[in-house]
PDB file of C-alpha atoms in Angstrom:
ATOM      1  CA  UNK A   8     -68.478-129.734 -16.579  1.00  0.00           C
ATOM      2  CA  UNK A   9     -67.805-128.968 -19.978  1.00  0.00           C
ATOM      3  CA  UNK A  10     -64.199-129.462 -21.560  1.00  0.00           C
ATOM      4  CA  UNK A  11     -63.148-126.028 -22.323  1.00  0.00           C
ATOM      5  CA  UNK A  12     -64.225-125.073 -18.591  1.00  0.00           C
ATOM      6  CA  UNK A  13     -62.197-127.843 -17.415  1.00  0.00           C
ATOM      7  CA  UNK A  14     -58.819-126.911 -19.687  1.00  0.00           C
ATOM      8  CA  UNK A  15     -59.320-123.297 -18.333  1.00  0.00           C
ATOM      9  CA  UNK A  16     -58.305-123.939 -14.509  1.00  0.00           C
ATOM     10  CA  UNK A  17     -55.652-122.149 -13.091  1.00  0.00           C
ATOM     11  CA  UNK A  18     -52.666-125.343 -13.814  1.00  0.00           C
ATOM     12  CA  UNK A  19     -51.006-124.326 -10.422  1.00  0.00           C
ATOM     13  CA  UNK A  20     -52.048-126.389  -8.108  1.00  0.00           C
ATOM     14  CA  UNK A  21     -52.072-125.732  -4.227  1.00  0.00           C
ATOM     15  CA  UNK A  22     -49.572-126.320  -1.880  1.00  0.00           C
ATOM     16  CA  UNK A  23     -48.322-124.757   1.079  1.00  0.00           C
ATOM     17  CA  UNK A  24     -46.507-122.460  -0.426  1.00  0.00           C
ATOM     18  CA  UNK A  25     -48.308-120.385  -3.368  1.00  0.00           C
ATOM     19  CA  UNK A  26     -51.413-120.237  -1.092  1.00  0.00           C
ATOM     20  CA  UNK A  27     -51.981-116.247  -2.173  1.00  0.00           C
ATOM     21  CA  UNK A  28     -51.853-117.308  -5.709  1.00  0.00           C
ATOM     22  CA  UNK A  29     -53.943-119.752  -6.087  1.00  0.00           C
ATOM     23  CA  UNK A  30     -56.210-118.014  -3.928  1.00  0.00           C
ATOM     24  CA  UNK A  31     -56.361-114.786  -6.111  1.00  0.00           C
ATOM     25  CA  UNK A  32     -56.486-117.280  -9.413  1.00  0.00           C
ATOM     26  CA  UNK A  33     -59.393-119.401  -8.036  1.00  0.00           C
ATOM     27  CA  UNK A  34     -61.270-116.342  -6.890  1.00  0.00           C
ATOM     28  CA  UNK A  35     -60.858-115.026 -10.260  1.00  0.00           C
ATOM     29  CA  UNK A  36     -62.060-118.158 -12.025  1.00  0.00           C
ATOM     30  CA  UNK A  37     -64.940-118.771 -10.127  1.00  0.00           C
ATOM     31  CA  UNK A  38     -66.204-115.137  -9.837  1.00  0.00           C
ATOM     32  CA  UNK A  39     -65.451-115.469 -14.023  1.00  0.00           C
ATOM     33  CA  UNK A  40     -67.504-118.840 -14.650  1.00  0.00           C
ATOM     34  CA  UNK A  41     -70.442-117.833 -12.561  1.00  0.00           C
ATOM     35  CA  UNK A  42     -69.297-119.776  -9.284  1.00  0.00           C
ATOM     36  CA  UNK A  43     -68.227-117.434  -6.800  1.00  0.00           C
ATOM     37  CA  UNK A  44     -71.760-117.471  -5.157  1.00  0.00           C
ATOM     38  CA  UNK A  45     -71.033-121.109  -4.108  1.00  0.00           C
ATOM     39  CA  UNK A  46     -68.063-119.855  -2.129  1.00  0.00           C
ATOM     40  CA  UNK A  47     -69.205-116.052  -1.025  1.00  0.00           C
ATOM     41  CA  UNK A  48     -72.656-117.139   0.171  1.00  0.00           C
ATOM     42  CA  UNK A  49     -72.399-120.432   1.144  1.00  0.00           C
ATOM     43  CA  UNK A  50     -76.426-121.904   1.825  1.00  0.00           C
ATOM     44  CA  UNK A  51     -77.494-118.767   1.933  1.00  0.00           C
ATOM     45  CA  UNK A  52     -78.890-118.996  -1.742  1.00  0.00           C
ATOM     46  CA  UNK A  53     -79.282-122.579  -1.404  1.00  0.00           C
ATOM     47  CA  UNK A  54     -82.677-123.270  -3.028  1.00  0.00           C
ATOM     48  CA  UNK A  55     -85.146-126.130  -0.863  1.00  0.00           C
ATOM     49  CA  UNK A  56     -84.818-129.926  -2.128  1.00  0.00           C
ATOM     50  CA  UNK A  57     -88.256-129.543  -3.295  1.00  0.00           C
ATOM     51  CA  UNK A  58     -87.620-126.343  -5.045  1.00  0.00           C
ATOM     52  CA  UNK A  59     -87.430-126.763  -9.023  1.00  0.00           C
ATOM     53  CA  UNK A  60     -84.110-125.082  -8.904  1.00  0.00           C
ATOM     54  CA  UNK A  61     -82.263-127.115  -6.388  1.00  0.00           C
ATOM     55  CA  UNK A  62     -80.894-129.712  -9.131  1.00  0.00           C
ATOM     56  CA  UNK A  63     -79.290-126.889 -11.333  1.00  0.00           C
ATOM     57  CA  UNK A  64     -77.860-125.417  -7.684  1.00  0.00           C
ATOM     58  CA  UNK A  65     -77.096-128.904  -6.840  1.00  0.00           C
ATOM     59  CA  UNK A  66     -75.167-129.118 -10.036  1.00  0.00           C
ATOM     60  CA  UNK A  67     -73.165-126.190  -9.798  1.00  0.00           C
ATOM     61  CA  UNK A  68     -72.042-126.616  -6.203  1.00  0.00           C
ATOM     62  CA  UNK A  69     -70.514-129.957  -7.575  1.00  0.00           C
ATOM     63  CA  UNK A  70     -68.726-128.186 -10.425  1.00  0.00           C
ATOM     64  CA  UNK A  71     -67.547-126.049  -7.878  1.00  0.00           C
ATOM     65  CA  UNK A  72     -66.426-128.564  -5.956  1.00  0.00           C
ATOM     66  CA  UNK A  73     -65.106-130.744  -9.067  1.00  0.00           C
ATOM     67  CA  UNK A  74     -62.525-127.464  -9.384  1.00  0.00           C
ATOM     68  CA  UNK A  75     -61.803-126.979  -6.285  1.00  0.00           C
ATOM     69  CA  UNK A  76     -60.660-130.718  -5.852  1.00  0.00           C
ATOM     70  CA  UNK A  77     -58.959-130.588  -9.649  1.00  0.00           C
ATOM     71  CA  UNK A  78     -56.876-127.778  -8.528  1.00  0.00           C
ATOM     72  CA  UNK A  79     -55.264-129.518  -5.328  1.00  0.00           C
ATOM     73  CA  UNK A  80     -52.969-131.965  -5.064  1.00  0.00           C
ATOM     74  CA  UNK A  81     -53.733-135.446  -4.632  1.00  0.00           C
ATOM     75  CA  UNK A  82     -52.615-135.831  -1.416  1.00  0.00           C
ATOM     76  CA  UNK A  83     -54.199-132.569  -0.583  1.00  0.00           C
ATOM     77  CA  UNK A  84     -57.778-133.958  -1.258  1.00  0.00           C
ATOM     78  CA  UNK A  85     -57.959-135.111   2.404  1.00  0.00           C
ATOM     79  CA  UNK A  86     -58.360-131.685   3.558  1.00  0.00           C
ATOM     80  CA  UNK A  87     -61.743-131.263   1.180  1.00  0.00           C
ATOM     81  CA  UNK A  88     -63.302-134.719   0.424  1.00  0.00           C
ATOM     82  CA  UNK A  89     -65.474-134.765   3.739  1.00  0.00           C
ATOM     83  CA  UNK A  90     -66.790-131.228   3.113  1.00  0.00           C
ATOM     84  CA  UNK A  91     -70.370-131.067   1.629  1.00  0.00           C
ATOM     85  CA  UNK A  92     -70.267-127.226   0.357  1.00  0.00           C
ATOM     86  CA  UNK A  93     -67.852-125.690  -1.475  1.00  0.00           C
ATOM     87  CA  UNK A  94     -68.028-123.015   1.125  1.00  0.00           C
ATOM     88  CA  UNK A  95     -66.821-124.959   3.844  1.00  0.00           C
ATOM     89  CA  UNK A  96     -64.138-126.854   1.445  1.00  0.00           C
ATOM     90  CA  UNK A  97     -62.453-123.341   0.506  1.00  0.00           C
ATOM     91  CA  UNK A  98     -62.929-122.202   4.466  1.00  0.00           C
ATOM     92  CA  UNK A  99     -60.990-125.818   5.400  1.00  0.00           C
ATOM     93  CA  UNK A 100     -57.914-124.971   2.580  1.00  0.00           C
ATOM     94  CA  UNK A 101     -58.238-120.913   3.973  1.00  0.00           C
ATOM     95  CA  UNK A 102     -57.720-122.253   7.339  1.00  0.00           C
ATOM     96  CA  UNK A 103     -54.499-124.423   6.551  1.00  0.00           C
ATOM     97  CA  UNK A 104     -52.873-122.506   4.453  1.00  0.00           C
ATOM     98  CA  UNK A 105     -53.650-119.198   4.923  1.00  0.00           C
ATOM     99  CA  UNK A 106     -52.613-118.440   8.247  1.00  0.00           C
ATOM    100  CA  UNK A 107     -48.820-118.029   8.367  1.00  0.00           C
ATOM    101  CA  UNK A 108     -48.910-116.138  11.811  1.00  0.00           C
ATOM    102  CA  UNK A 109     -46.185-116.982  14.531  1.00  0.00           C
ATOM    103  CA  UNK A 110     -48.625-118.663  16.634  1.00  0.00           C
ATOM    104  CA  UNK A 111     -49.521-120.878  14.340  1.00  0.00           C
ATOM    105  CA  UNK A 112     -46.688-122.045  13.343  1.00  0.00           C
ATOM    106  CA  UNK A 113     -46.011-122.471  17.216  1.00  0.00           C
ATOM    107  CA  UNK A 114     -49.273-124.599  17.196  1.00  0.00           C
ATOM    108  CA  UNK A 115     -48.606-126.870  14.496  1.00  0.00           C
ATOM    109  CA  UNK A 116     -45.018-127.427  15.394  1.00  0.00           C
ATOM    110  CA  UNK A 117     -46.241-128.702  18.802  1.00  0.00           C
ATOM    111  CA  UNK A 118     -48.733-130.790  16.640  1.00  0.00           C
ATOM    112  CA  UNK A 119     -46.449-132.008  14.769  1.00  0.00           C
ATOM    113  CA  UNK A 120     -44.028-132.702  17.994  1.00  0.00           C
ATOM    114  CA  UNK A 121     -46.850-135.109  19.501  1.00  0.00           C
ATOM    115  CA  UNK A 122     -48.096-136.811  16.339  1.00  0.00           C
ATOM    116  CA  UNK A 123     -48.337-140.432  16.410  1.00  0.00           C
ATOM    117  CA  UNK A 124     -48.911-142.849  13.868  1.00  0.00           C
ATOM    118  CA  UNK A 125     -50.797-145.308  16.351  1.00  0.00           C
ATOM    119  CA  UNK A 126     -53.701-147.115  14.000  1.00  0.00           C
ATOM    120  CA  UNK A 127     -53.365-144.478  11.137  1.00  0.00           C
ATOM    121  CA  UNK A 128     -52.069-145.747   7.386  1.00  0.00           C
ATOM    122  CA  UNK A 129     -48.650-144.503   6.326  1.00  0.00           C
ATOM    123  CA  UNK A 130     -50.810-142.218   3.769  1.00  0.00           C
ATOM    124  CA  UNK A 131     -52.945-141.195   6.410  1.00  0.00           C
ATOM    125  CA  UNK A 132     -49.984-140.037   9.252  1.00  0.00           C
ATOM    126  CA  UNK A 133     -47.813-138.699   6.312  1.00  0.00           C
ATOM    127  CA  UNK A 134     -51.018-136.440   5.574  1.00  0.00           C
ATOM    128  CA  UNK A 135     -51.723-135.613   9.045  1.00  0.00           C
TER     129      UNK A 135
END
């Protein structure tokens, strides 16, 4: 990713709160650097392994990824770092943040009513 790409990112990063912002900004970046594709289609235009244009596809879905990672917080990176599209990591940060309906903040108050640290790190239960 080249450095003037890089210094363009939206500087808010995600949290909880500004969800709807950085939503809107990240949908305009990407849709303005080429990259929406990677998060609108998903495989859909994924080119075959053999194909001579999977390494440039390849290549993007990383920078993709790269931002999408660059613009979270670092503790927020658990929510993305197992996901192999970018796709499916916008879809996981959608899911968490997005939805501020009653029920689920009735669900994930009764998750976090029977969390348990059992074998988990400190990092790893503060995330959770």
């Amino acid at each position: 990713m080249n450095t003037q790409m890089d210094s363009s990112l939206p500087s808010e990063k995600l949290d909880q709160r500004k969800f709807s912002s950085w939503e809107y900004k990240m949908n305009q970046y990407l849709i303005g650097q080429g990259y929406w594709s990677y998060i609108n289609d998903g495989l859909e235009n994924k080119p075959n392994i053999t194909n001579t244009n999977y390494p440039t596809w390849e290549q993007g879905a990383s920078q993709v990824m790269y931002c999408l990672a660059k613009s979270v917080h670092e503790h927020m990176l658990n929510h993305i770092w197992d996901t192999k599209m970018p796709k499916e990591a916008w879809e996981n940060l959608k899911k968490i943040f997005a939805a501020n309906t009653t029920a689920r903040k009735l669900q994930l108050q009764q998750e976090l009513n029977n969390i348990r640290q059992k074998n988990m790190t400190v990092s790893d239960y503060t995330c959770k």
